[in-house]
Amino acid sequence: MAMGRLVLRRRAAVAPASLLVLLFAGCASPPPAGPAPPATASPSAAGGRSPQRTAGLTGVGERLAARIPASTRQVVLVRGQDTDSARAVAELWQRVDDGGAPRWWRAERWPAHNGRRGWTEHHREGDRRSPAGVFTLSDAGGLLPDPGARLPYTESAAFTTPPYWPKTHRHDFDHVIAVDYNRVRGTSPADPTRPEGRAAGGGIWLHLDHVSGTSGCVGLPKSAMRTLLTTLDPARHPVAVMGDRTFLRR
């Protein structure tokens, strides 16, 4: 029980190996041979509170903002450095309705990584780009026990990374939040069902960062994941607004 509401807890069986291959194809598959470039973040991208109130989401244009549901009071804004970059900044915004005009409050900011090849509005299986757009956030889960998530949380061994992945990637799925791209809402993030077909890709999550680009997911620091899990509230209809800076300004 949390904040007077029943919070669903799920436990799932281990997924067959064939399903894991499909599932992880959209997430943080192993990097190509050779060392990954070191992650760097400007001081402004450092984790921690950076409170800011604005009439709208900073850097998000009117056309894209219009796609955010009117009921949404929480936004995870992932701002990519550019179309072909794996570097990004993630921010948690909360809407405040205090009797006047609604305003948005930027509560948190963290360094992040997106798809290894950047962003796309037309994500396809294996393109190693993160899908750009506005997506609801409905379900969470992970290999580790629920840290107190408000979203329905599935603890399952299905989130175990393959043994051939590098050690730097072994904890990627300790905690995840599913991005509702080509998936069935209300199911475990580990559910491999893809309503629009396998070619459209899927298995897009917010998960722990391994300090390099992903195959389509968004990697975040451990502190960020714990904050999002304990803050994102189904009653506030959270969404992810994701893309490179040019896309977001539309």
PDB file of C-alpha atoms in Angstrom:
ATOM      1  CA  MET A   1       0.000   0.000   0.000  1.00  0.00           C
ATOM      2  CA  ALA A   2       1.449   3.397  -0.984  1.00  0.00           C
ATOM      3  CA  MET A   3      -0.107   6.854  -0.650  1.00  0.00           C
ATOM      4  CA  GLY A   4      -3.498   5.284  -0.012  1.00  0.00           C
ATOM      5  CA  ARG A   5      -3.482   3.302  -3.259  1.00  0.00           C
ATOM      6  CA  LEU A   6      -2.951  -0.366  -3.932  1.00  0.00           C
ATOM      7  CA  VAL A   7       0.323  -0.790  -5.828  1.00  0.00           C
ATOM      8  CA  LEU A   8       0.522  -3.961  -7.882  1.00  0.00           C
ATOM      9  CA  ARG A   9       3.459  -6.290  -7.294  1.00  0.00           C
ATOM     10  CA  ARG A  10       4.180  -9.018  -9.821  1.00  0.00           C
ATOM     11  CA  ARG A  11       6.552 -11.953  -9.858  1.00  0.00           C
ATOM     12  CA  ALA A  12       7.273 -13.601 -13.186  1.00  0.00           C
ATOM     13  CA  ALA A  13       8.805 -16.870 -14.262  1.00  0.00           C
ATOM     14  CA  VAL A  14      12.053 -17.055 -16.183  1.00  0.00           C
ATOM     15  CA  ALA A  15      11.530 -16.380 -19.876  1.00  0.00           C
ATOM     16  CA  PRO A  16      12.749 -18.944 -22.416  1.00  0.00           C
ATOM     17  CA  ALA A  17      16.111 -18.154 -24.019  1.00  0.00           C
ATOM     18  CA  SER A  18      14.463 -17.556 -27.412  1.00  0.00           C
ATOM     19  CA  LEU A  19      12.275 -14.831 -25.903  1.00  0.00           C
ATOM     20  CA  LEU A  20      15.234 -13.200 -24.172  1.00  0.00           C
ATOM     21  CA  VAL A  21      17.010 -12.847 -27.516  1.00  0.00           C
ATOM     22  CA  LEU A  22      13.970 -11.042 -28.909  1.00  0.00           C
ATOM     23  CA  LEU A  23      13.475  -8.937 -25.804  1.00  0.00           C
ATOM     24  CA  PHE A  24      17.049  -7.732 -25.387  1.00  0.00           C
ATOM     25  CA  ALA A  25      17.401  -6.954 -29.112  1.00  0.00           C
ATOM     26  CA  GLY A  26      15.742  -3.619 -28.380  1.00  0.00           C
ATOM     27  CA  CYS A  27      17.750  -2.827 -25.299  1.00  0.00           C
ATOM     28  CA  ALA A  28      21.354  -2.708 -24.168  1.00  0.00           C
ATOM     29  CA  SER A  29      22.990  -5.385 -26.267  1.00  0.00           C
ATOM     30  CA  PRO A  30      26.788  -5.694 -26.086  1.00  0.00           C
ATOM     31  CA  PRO A  31      28.839  -2.848 -27.591  1.00  0.00           C
ATOM     32  CA  PRO A  32      30.904  -3.366 -30.741  1.00  0.00           C
ATOM     33  CA  ALA A  33      34.530  -4.408 -30.436  1.00  0.00           C
ATOM     34  CA  GLY A  34      36.880  -1.759 -29.131  1.00  0.00           C
ATOM     35  CA  PRO A  35      36.685   0.543 -26.114  1.00  0.00           C
ATOM     36  CA  ALA A  36      33.659   2.770 -25.740  1.00  0.00           C
ATOM     37  CA  PRO A  37      34.321   6.514 -25.523  1.00  0.00           C
ATOM     38  CA  PRO A  38      34.348   7.767 -21.943  1.00  0.00           C
ATOM     39  CA  ALA A  39      31.192   9.456 -20.779  1.00  0.00           C
ATOM     40  CA  THR A  40      31.498  13.129 -20.129  1.00  0.00           C
ATOM     41  CA  ALA A  41      28.875  15.448 -18.777  1.00  0.00           C
ATOM     42  CA  SER A  42      28.940  19.190 -18.415  1.00  0.00           C
ATOM     43  CA  PRO A  43      28.399  20.590 -14.919  1.00  0.00           C
ATOM     44  CA  SER A  44      24.855  21.472 -15.950  1.00  0.00           C
ATOM     45  CA  ALA A  45      24.172  17.787 -16.663  1.00  0.00           C
ATOM     46  CA  ALA A  46      25.264  16.578 -13.260  1.00  0.00           C
ATOM     47  CA  GLY A  47      22.779  14.698 -11.130  1.00  0.00           C
ATOM     48  CA  GLY A  48      20.914  16.418  -8.353  1.00  0.00           C
ATOM     49  CA  ARG A  49      18.182  18.960  -7.952  1.00  0.00           C
ATOM     50  CA  SER A  50      17.961  21.855 -10.395  1.00  0.00           C
ATOM     51  CA  PRO A  51      14.590  23.448  -9.553  1.00  0.00           C
ATOM     52  CA  GLN A  52      13.095  25.508 -12.340  1.00  0.00           C
ATOM     53  CA  ARG A  53       9.524  26.659 -12.995  1.00  0.00           C
ATOM     54  CA  THR A  54       8.333  27.451 -16.501  1.00  0.00           C
ATOM     55  CA  ALA A  55       4.998  27.760 -18.293  1.00  0.00           C
ATOM     56  CA  GLY A  56       6.063  24.793 -20.449  1.00  0.00           C
ATOM     57  CA  LEU A  57       8.800  22.210 -20.726  1.00  0.00           C
ATOM     58  CA  THR A  58      12.042  23.985 -21.583  1.00  0.00           C
ATOM     59  CA  GLY A  59      13.232  23.163 -25.096  1.00  0.00           C
ATOM     60  CA  VAL A  60      10.001  21.392 -26.125  1.00  0.00           C
ATOM     61  CA  GLY A  61       8.128  22.989 -29.018  1.00  0.00           C
ATOM     62  CA  GLU A  62       4.381  23.545 -29.238  1.00  0.00           C
ATOM     63  CA  ARG A  63       3.704  20.729 -31.718  1.00  0.00           C
ATOM     64  CA  LEU A  64       5.404  18.106 -29.564  1.00  0.00           C
ATOM     65  CA  ALA A  65       3.986  19.512 -26.319  1.00  0.00           C
ATOM     66  CA  ALA A  66       0.498  19.161 -27.811  1.00  0.00           C
ATOM     67  CA  ARG A  67       1.047  15.385 -27.893  1.00  0.00           C
ATOM     68  CA  ILE A  68       1.402  15.230 -24.103  1.00  0.00           C
ATOM     69  CA  PRO A  69      -1.934  14.091 -22.603  1.00  0.00           C
ATOM     70  CA  ALA A  70      -3.833  16.793 -20.725  1.00  0.00           C
ATOM     71  CA  SER A  71      -3.958  14.502 -17.681  1.00  0.00           C
ATOM     72  CA  THR A  72      -0.149  14.188 -17.465  1.00  0.00           C
ATOM     73  CA  ARG A  73       1.474  15.722 -14.388  1.00  0.00           C
ATOM     74  CA  GLN A  74       4.911  14.049 -14.645  1.00  0.00           C
ATOM     75  CA  VAL A  75       7.333  14.021 -17.579  1.00  0.00           C
ATOM     76  CA  VAL A  76      10.702  12.323 -18.008  1.00  0.00           C
ATOM     77  CA  LEU A  77      12.355  14.537 -20.624  1.00  0.00           C
ATOM     78  CA  VAL A  78      15.315  12.917 -22.398  1.00  0.00           C
ATOM     79  CA  ARG A  79      17.198  15.482 -24.467  1.00  0.00           C
ATOM     80  CA  GLY A  80      19.729  13.991 -26.894  1.00  0.00           C
ATOM     81  CA  GLN A  81      22.848  15.934 -27.815  1.00  0.00           C
ATOM     82  CA  ASP A  82      22.118  15.558 -31.536  1.00  0.00           C
ATOM     83  CA  THR A  83      20.529  13.167 -34.030  1.00  0.00           C
ATOM     84  CA  ASP A  84      23.498  10.799 -34.247  1.00  0.00           C
ATOM     85  CA  SER A  85      24.840  11.111 -30.690  1.00  0.00           C
ATOM     86  CA  ALA A  86      24.475   8.611 -27.842  1.00  0.00           C
ATOM     87  CA  ARG A  87      24.839  11.320 -25.194  1.00  0.00           C
ATOM     88  CA  ALA A  88      21.818  12.848 -23.516  1.00  0.00           C
ATOM     89  CA  VAL A  89      20.471  14.586 -20.426  1.00  0.00           C
ATOM     90  CA  ALA A  90      17.385  13.310 -18.618  1.00  0.00           C
ATOM     91  CA  GLU A  91      15.138  15.527 -16.517  1.00  0.00           C
ATOM     92  CA  LEU A  92      12.150  14.892 -14.269  1.00  0.00           C
ATOM     93  CA  TRP A  93       9.437  17.538 -14.624  1.00  0.00           C
ATOM     94  CA  GLN A  94       6.306  17.839 -12.499  1.00  0.00           C
ATOM     95  CA  ARG A  95       3.260  19.933 -13.302  1.00  0.00           C
ATOM     96  CA  VAL A  96       2.016  22.270 -10.596  1.00  0.00           C
ATOM     97  CA  ASP A  97      -1.585  23.482 -10.576  1.00  0.00           C
ATOM     98  CA  ASP A  98      -1.611  26.069  -7.803  1.00  0.00           C
ATOM     99  CA  GLY A  99      -4.722  28.049  -8.641  1.00  0.00           C
ATOM    100  CA  GLY A 100      -3.124  30.045 -11.426  1.00  0.00           C
ATOM    101  CA  ALA A 101      -1.921  28.998 -14.841  1.00  0.00           C
ATOM    102  CA  PRO A 102      -0.441  25.448 -14.748  1.00  0.00           C
ATOM    103  CA  ARG A 103       3.335  25.479 -14.596  1.00  0.00           C
ATOM    104  CA  TRP A 104       6.058  22.844 -14.920  1.00  0.00           C
ATOM    105  CA  TRP A 105       8.688  22.282 -12.229  1.00  0.00           C
ATOM    106  CA  ARG A 106      12.016  20.710 -13.165  1.00  0.00           C
ATOM    107  CA  ALA A 107      12.809  18.629 -10.099  1.00  0.00           C
ATOM    108  CA  GLU A 108      15.820  16.548 -11.183  1.00  0.00           C
ATOM    109  CA  ARG A 109      18.472  16.350 -13.875  1.00  0.00           C
ATOM    110  CA  TRP A 110      20.949  13.567 -14.741  1.00  0.00           C
ATOM    111  CA  PRO A 111      23.439  12.576 -17.464  1.00  0.00           C
ATOM    112  CA  ALA A 112      22.125   9.785 -19.696  1.00  0.00           C
ATOM    113  CA  HIS A 113      22.832   7.679 -22.782  1.00  0.00           C
ATOM    114  CA  ASN A 114      20.483   6.766 -25.600  1.00  0.00           C
ATOM    115  CA  GLY A 115      20.839   4.556 -28.675  1.00  0.00           C
ATOM    116  CA  ARG A 116      24.390   4.080 -29.898  1.00  0.00           C
ATOM    117  CA  ARG A 117      23.540   5.613 -33.297  1.00  0.00           C
ATOM    118  CA  GLY A 118      21.315   8.365 -31.927  1.00  0.00           C
ATOM    119  CA  TRP A 119      17.596   8.948 -32.490  1.00  0.00           C
ATOM    120  CA  THR A 120      14.894   8.163 -35.030  1.00  0.00           C
ATOM    121  CA  GLU A 121      11.187   8.854 -35.514  1.00  0.00           C
ATOM    122  CA  HIS A 122      10.886   5.518 -37.332  1.00  0.00           C
ATOM    123  CA  HIS A 123      12.550   2.984 -35.058  1.00  0.00           C
ATOM    124  CA  ARG A 124      13.255  -0.432 -36.560  1.00  0.00           C
ATOM    125  CA  GLU A 125      14.577  -3.624 -35.044  1.00  0.00           C
ATOM    126  CA  GLY A 126      18.368  -3.511 -34.828  1.00  0.00           C
ATOM    127  CA  ASP A 127      18.860   0.109 -35.941  1.00  0.00           C
ATOM    128  CA  ARG A 128      20.522   0.950 -32.603  1.00  0.00           C
ATOM    129  CA  ARG A 129      18.645   4.246 -32.403  1.00  0.00           C
ATOM    130  CA  SER A 130      16.213   5.304 -29.702  1.00  0.00           C
ATOM    131  CA  PRO A 131      12.643   6.089 -30.761  1.00  0.00           C
ATOM    132  CA  ALA A 132      11.835   9.809 -30.597  1.00  0.00           C
ATOM    133  CA  GLY A 133       8.402  10.904 -29.469  1.00  0.00           C
ATOM    134  CA  VAL A 134       5.984  11.011 -26.537  1.00  0.00           C
ATOM    135  CA  PHE A 135       5.385   7.692 -24.778  1.00  0.00           C
ATOM    136  CA  THR A 136       3.421   6.741 -21.693  1.00  0.00           C
ATOM    137  CA  LEU A 137       5.192   5.057 -18.763  1.00  0.00           C
ATOM    138  CA  SER A 138       3.019   2.329 -17.283  1.00  0.00           C
ATOM    139  CA  ASP A 139       5.093  -0.575 -15.940  1.00  0.00           C
ATOM    140  CA  ALA A 140       8.365  -1.261 -14.146  1.00  0.00           C
ATOM    141  CA  GLY A 141      10.382  -4.260 -13.055  1.00  0.00           C
ATOM    142  CA  GLY A 142      13.823  -5.689 -12.642  1.00  0.00           C
ATOM    143  CA  LEU A 143      16.078  -8.427 -11.421  1.00  0.00           C
ATOM    144  CA  LEU A 144      16.167  -6.904  -7.933  1.00  0.00           C
ATOM    145  CA  PRO A 145      13.280  -6.558  -5.482  1.00  0.00           C
ATOM    146  CA  ASP A 146      10.888  -3.633  -5.744  1.00  0.00           C
ATOM    147  CA  PRO A 147      12.535  -0.539  -4.194  1.00  0.00           C
ATOM    148  CA  GLY A 148       9.147   1.027  -3.451  1.00  0.00           C
ATOM    149  CA  ALA A 149       7.908   1.754  -6.959  1.00  0.00           C
ATOM    150  CA  ARG A 150       4.519   3.345  -7.501  1.00  0.00           C
ATOM    151  CA  LEU A 151       4.229   1.861 -10.989  1.00  0.00           C
ATOM    152  CA  PRO A 152       3.315  -1.856 -11.105  1.00  0.00           C
ATOM    153  CA  TYR A 153       6.630  -3.673 -10.582  1.00  0.00           C
ATOM    154  CA  THR A 154       7.629  -7.157 -11.757  1.00  0.00           C
ATOM    155  CA  GLU A 155      10.590  -8.819 -10.033  1.00  0.00           C
ATOM    156  CA  SER A 156      11.844 -11.608 -12.280  1.00  0.00           C
ATOM    157  CA  ALA A 157      14.909 -13.609 -13.274  1.00  0.00           C
ATOM    158  CA  ALA A 158      13.808 -12.835 -16.856  1.00  0.00           C
ATOM    159  CA  PHE A 159      15.764  -9.591 -16.458  1.00  0.00           C
ATOM    160  CA  THR A 160      19.061 -11.481 -16.053  1.00  0.00           C
ATOM    161  CA  THR A 161      21.509 -10.314 -18.717  1.00  0.00           C
ATOM    162  CA  PRO A 162      23.087 -12.977 -20.956  1.00  0.00           C
ATOM    163  CA  PRO A 163      26.346 -14.416 -19.552  1.00  0.00           C
ATOM    164  CA  TYR A 164      28.331 -13.356 -22.630  1.00  0.00           C
ATOM    165  CA  TRP A 165      27.610  -9.650 -22.068  1.00  0.00           C
ATOM    166  CA  PRO A 166      30.489  -7.521 -20.705  1.00  0.00           C
ATOM    167  CA  LYS A 167      30.697  -7.100 -16.936  1.00  0.00           C
ATOM    168  CA  THR A 168      29.914  -3.401 -17.404  1.00  0.00           C
ATOM    169  CA  HIS A 169      26.433  -4.404 -18.622  1.00  0.00           C
ATOM    170  CA  ARG A 170      25.601  -7.082 -16.046  1.00  0.00           C
ATOM    171  CA  HIS A 171      23.485  -4.779 -13.827  1.00  0.00           C
ATOM    172  CA  ASP A 172      21.673  -2.877 -16.594  1.00  0.00           C
ATOM    173  CA  PHE A 173      18.328  -4.469 -15.763  1.00  0.00           C
ATOM    174  CA  ASP A 174      18.472  -4.488 -11.966  1.00  0.00           C
ATOM    175  CA  HIS A 175      15.648  -1.942 -12.272  1.00  0.00           C
ATOM    176  CA  VAL A 176      13.826  -0.887 -15.447  1.00  0.00           C
ATOM    177  CA  ILE A 177      10.852   1.226 -16.497  1.00  0.00           C
ATOM    178  CA  ALA A 178       9.182   0.243 -19.755  1.00  0.00           C
ATOM    179  CA  VAL A 179       8.712   2.944 -22.392  1.00  0.00           C
ATOM    180  CA  ASP A 180       5.338   2.231 -23.996  1.00  0.00           C
ATOM    181  CA  TYR A 181       6.635   1.822 -27.529  1.00  0.00           C
ATOM    182  CA  ASN A 182       5.269  -1.230 -29.400  1.00  0.00           C
ATOM    183  CA  ARG A 183       4.312  -3.073 -26.217  1.00  0.00           C
ATOM    184  CA  VAL A 184       1.215  -4.079 -24.276  1.00  0.00           C
ATOM    185  CA  ARG A 185       0.570  -1.714 -21.380  1.00  0.00           C
ATOM    186  CA  GLY A 186      -0.215  -3.349 -18.060  1.00  0.00           C
ATOM    187  CA  THR A 187       2.232  -6.207 -18.564  1.00  0.00           C
ATOM    188  CA  SER A 188       5.743  -6.861 -17.319  1.00  0.00           C
ATOM    189  CA  PRO A 189       8.468  -4.946 -19.192  1.00  0.00           C
ATOM    190  CA  ALA A 190       9.853  -8.425 -19.959  1.00  0.00           C
ATOM    191  CA  ASP A 191       6.753  -9.343 -21.982  1.00  0.00           C
ATOM    192  CA  PRO A 192       8.065  -9.699 -25.578  1.00  0.00           C
ATOM    193  CA  THR A 193       4.677  -9.080 -27.248  1.00  0.00           C
ATOM    194  CA  ARG A 194       4.990  -6.456 -29.998  1.00  0.00           C
ATOM    195  CA  PRO A 195       1.600  -5.352 -31.345  1.00  0.00           C
ATOM    196  CA  GLU A 196       3.079  -3.600 -34.389  1.00  0.00           C
ATOM    197  CA  GLY A 197       5.284  -6.554 -35.285  1.00  0.00           C
ATOM    198  CA  ARG A 198       8.882  -7.491 -34.613  1.00  0.00           C
ATOM    199  CA  ALA A 199      10.272  -5.342 -37.444  1.00  0.00           C
ATOM    200  CA  ALA A 200       9.124  -2.196 -35.628  1.00  0.00           C
ATOM    201  CA  GLY A 201      11.437  -3.017 -32.727  1.00  0.00           C
ATOM    202  CA  GLY A 202      10.570  -2.888 -29.053  1.00  0.00           C
ATOM    203  CA  GLY A 203      11.854  -3.677 -25.596  1.00  0.00           C
ATOM    204  CA  ILE A 204      12.636   0.021 -25.032  1.00  0.00           C
ATOM    205  CA  TRP A 205      13.332   0.719 -21.375  1.00  0.00           C
ATOM    206  CA  LEU A 206      14.767   3.241 -18.987  1.00  0.00           C
ATOM    207  CA  HIS A 207      17.442   1.233 -17.170  1.00  0.00           C
ATOM    208  CA  LEU A 208      20.758   1.492 -15.346  1.00  0.00           C
ATOM    209  CA  ASP A 209      23.488   3.186 -17.356  1.00  0.00           C
ATOM    210  CA  HIS A 210      26.627   1.325 -18.427  1.00  0.00           C
ATOM    211  CA  VAL A 211      28.297   4.616 -19.433  1.00  0.00           C
ATOM    212  CA  SER A 212      27.960   4.178 -23.207  1.00  0.00           C
ATOM    213  CA  GLY A 213      25.296   4.066 -25.904  1.00  0.00           C
ATOM    214  CA  THR A 214      22.575   1.409 -25.951  1.00  0.00           C
ATOM    215  CA  SER A 215      20.710  -0.456 -28.655  1.00  0.00           C
ATOM    216  CA  GLY A 216      17.658   1.772 -28.218  1.00  0.00           C
ATOM    217  CA  CYS A 217      17.013   2.127 -24.489  1.00  0.00           C
ATOM    218  CA  VAL A 218      17.913   5.073 -22.244  1.00  0.00           C
ATOM    219  CA  GLY A 219      20.605   4.465 -19.622  1.00  0.00           C
ATOM    220  CA  LEU A 220      20.397   6.415 -16.348  1.00  0.00           C
ATOM    221  CA  PRO A 221      22.447   6.524 -13.130  1.00  0.00           C
ATOM    222  CA  LYS A 222      21.351   4.231 -10.313  1.00  0.00           C
ATOM    223  CA  SER A 223      20.215   7.203  -8.231  1.00  0.00           C
ATOM    224  CA  ALA A 224      18.056   8.415 -11.115  1.00  0.00           C
ATOM    225  CA  MET A 225      16.355   5.053 -11.538  1.00  0.00           C
ATOM    226  CA  ARG A 226      15.541   4.818  -7.846  1.00  0.00           C
ATOM    227  CA  THR A 227      14.158   8.372  -7.859  1.00  0.00           C
ATOM    228  CA  LEU A 228      11.978   7.689 -10.892  1.00  0.00           C
ATOM    229  CA  LEU A 229      10.717   4.377  -9.523  1.00  0.00           C
ATOM    230  CA  THR A 230       9.656   5.922  -6.226  1.00  0.00           C
ATOM    231  CA  THR A 231       8.288   9.122  -7.782  1.00  0.00           C
ATOM    232  CA  LEU A 232       6.471   8.245 -11.025  1.00  0.00           C
ATOM    233  CA  ASP A 233       2.840   7.814 -10.052  1.00  0.00           C
ATOM    234  CA  PRO A 234       0.165   6.191 -12.250  1.00  0.00           C
ATOM    235  CA  ALA A 235      -2.330   8.686 -10.857  1.00  0.00           C
ATOM    236  CA  ARG A 236      -0.239  11.486 -12.397  1.00  0.00           C
ATOM    237  CA  HIS A 237      -0.127   9.788 -15.821  1.00  0.00           C
ATOM    238  CA  PRO A 238       3.656   9.983 -16.429  1.00  0.00           C
ATOM    239  CA  VAL A 239       5.112  10.095 -19.934  1.00  0.00           C
ATOM    240  CA  ALA A 240       8.563  10.132 -21.511  1.00  0.00           C
ATOM    241  CA  VAL A 241       9.286  12.890 -24.005  1.00  0.00           C
ATOM    242  CA  MET A 242      12.408  11.778 -25.874  1.00  0.00           C
ATOM    243  CA  GLY A 243      14.533  12.842 -28.801  1.00  0.00           C
ATOM    244  CA  ASP A 244      17.431  14.967 -29.957  1.00  0.00           C
ATOM    245  CA  ARG A 245      17.342  18.700 -29.317  1.00  0.00           C
ATOM    246  CA  THR A 246      16.196  19.606 -32.832  1.00  0.00           C
ATOM    247  CA  PHE A 247      13.331  17.127 -32.729  1.00  0.00           C
ATOM    248  CA  LEU A 248      12.203  18.319 -29.301  1.00  0.00           C
ATOM    249  CA  ARG A 249      12.021  21.970 -30.371  1.00  0.00           C
ATOM    250  CA  ARG A 250       9.313  21.266 -32.974  1.00  0.00           C
TER     251      ARG A 250
END
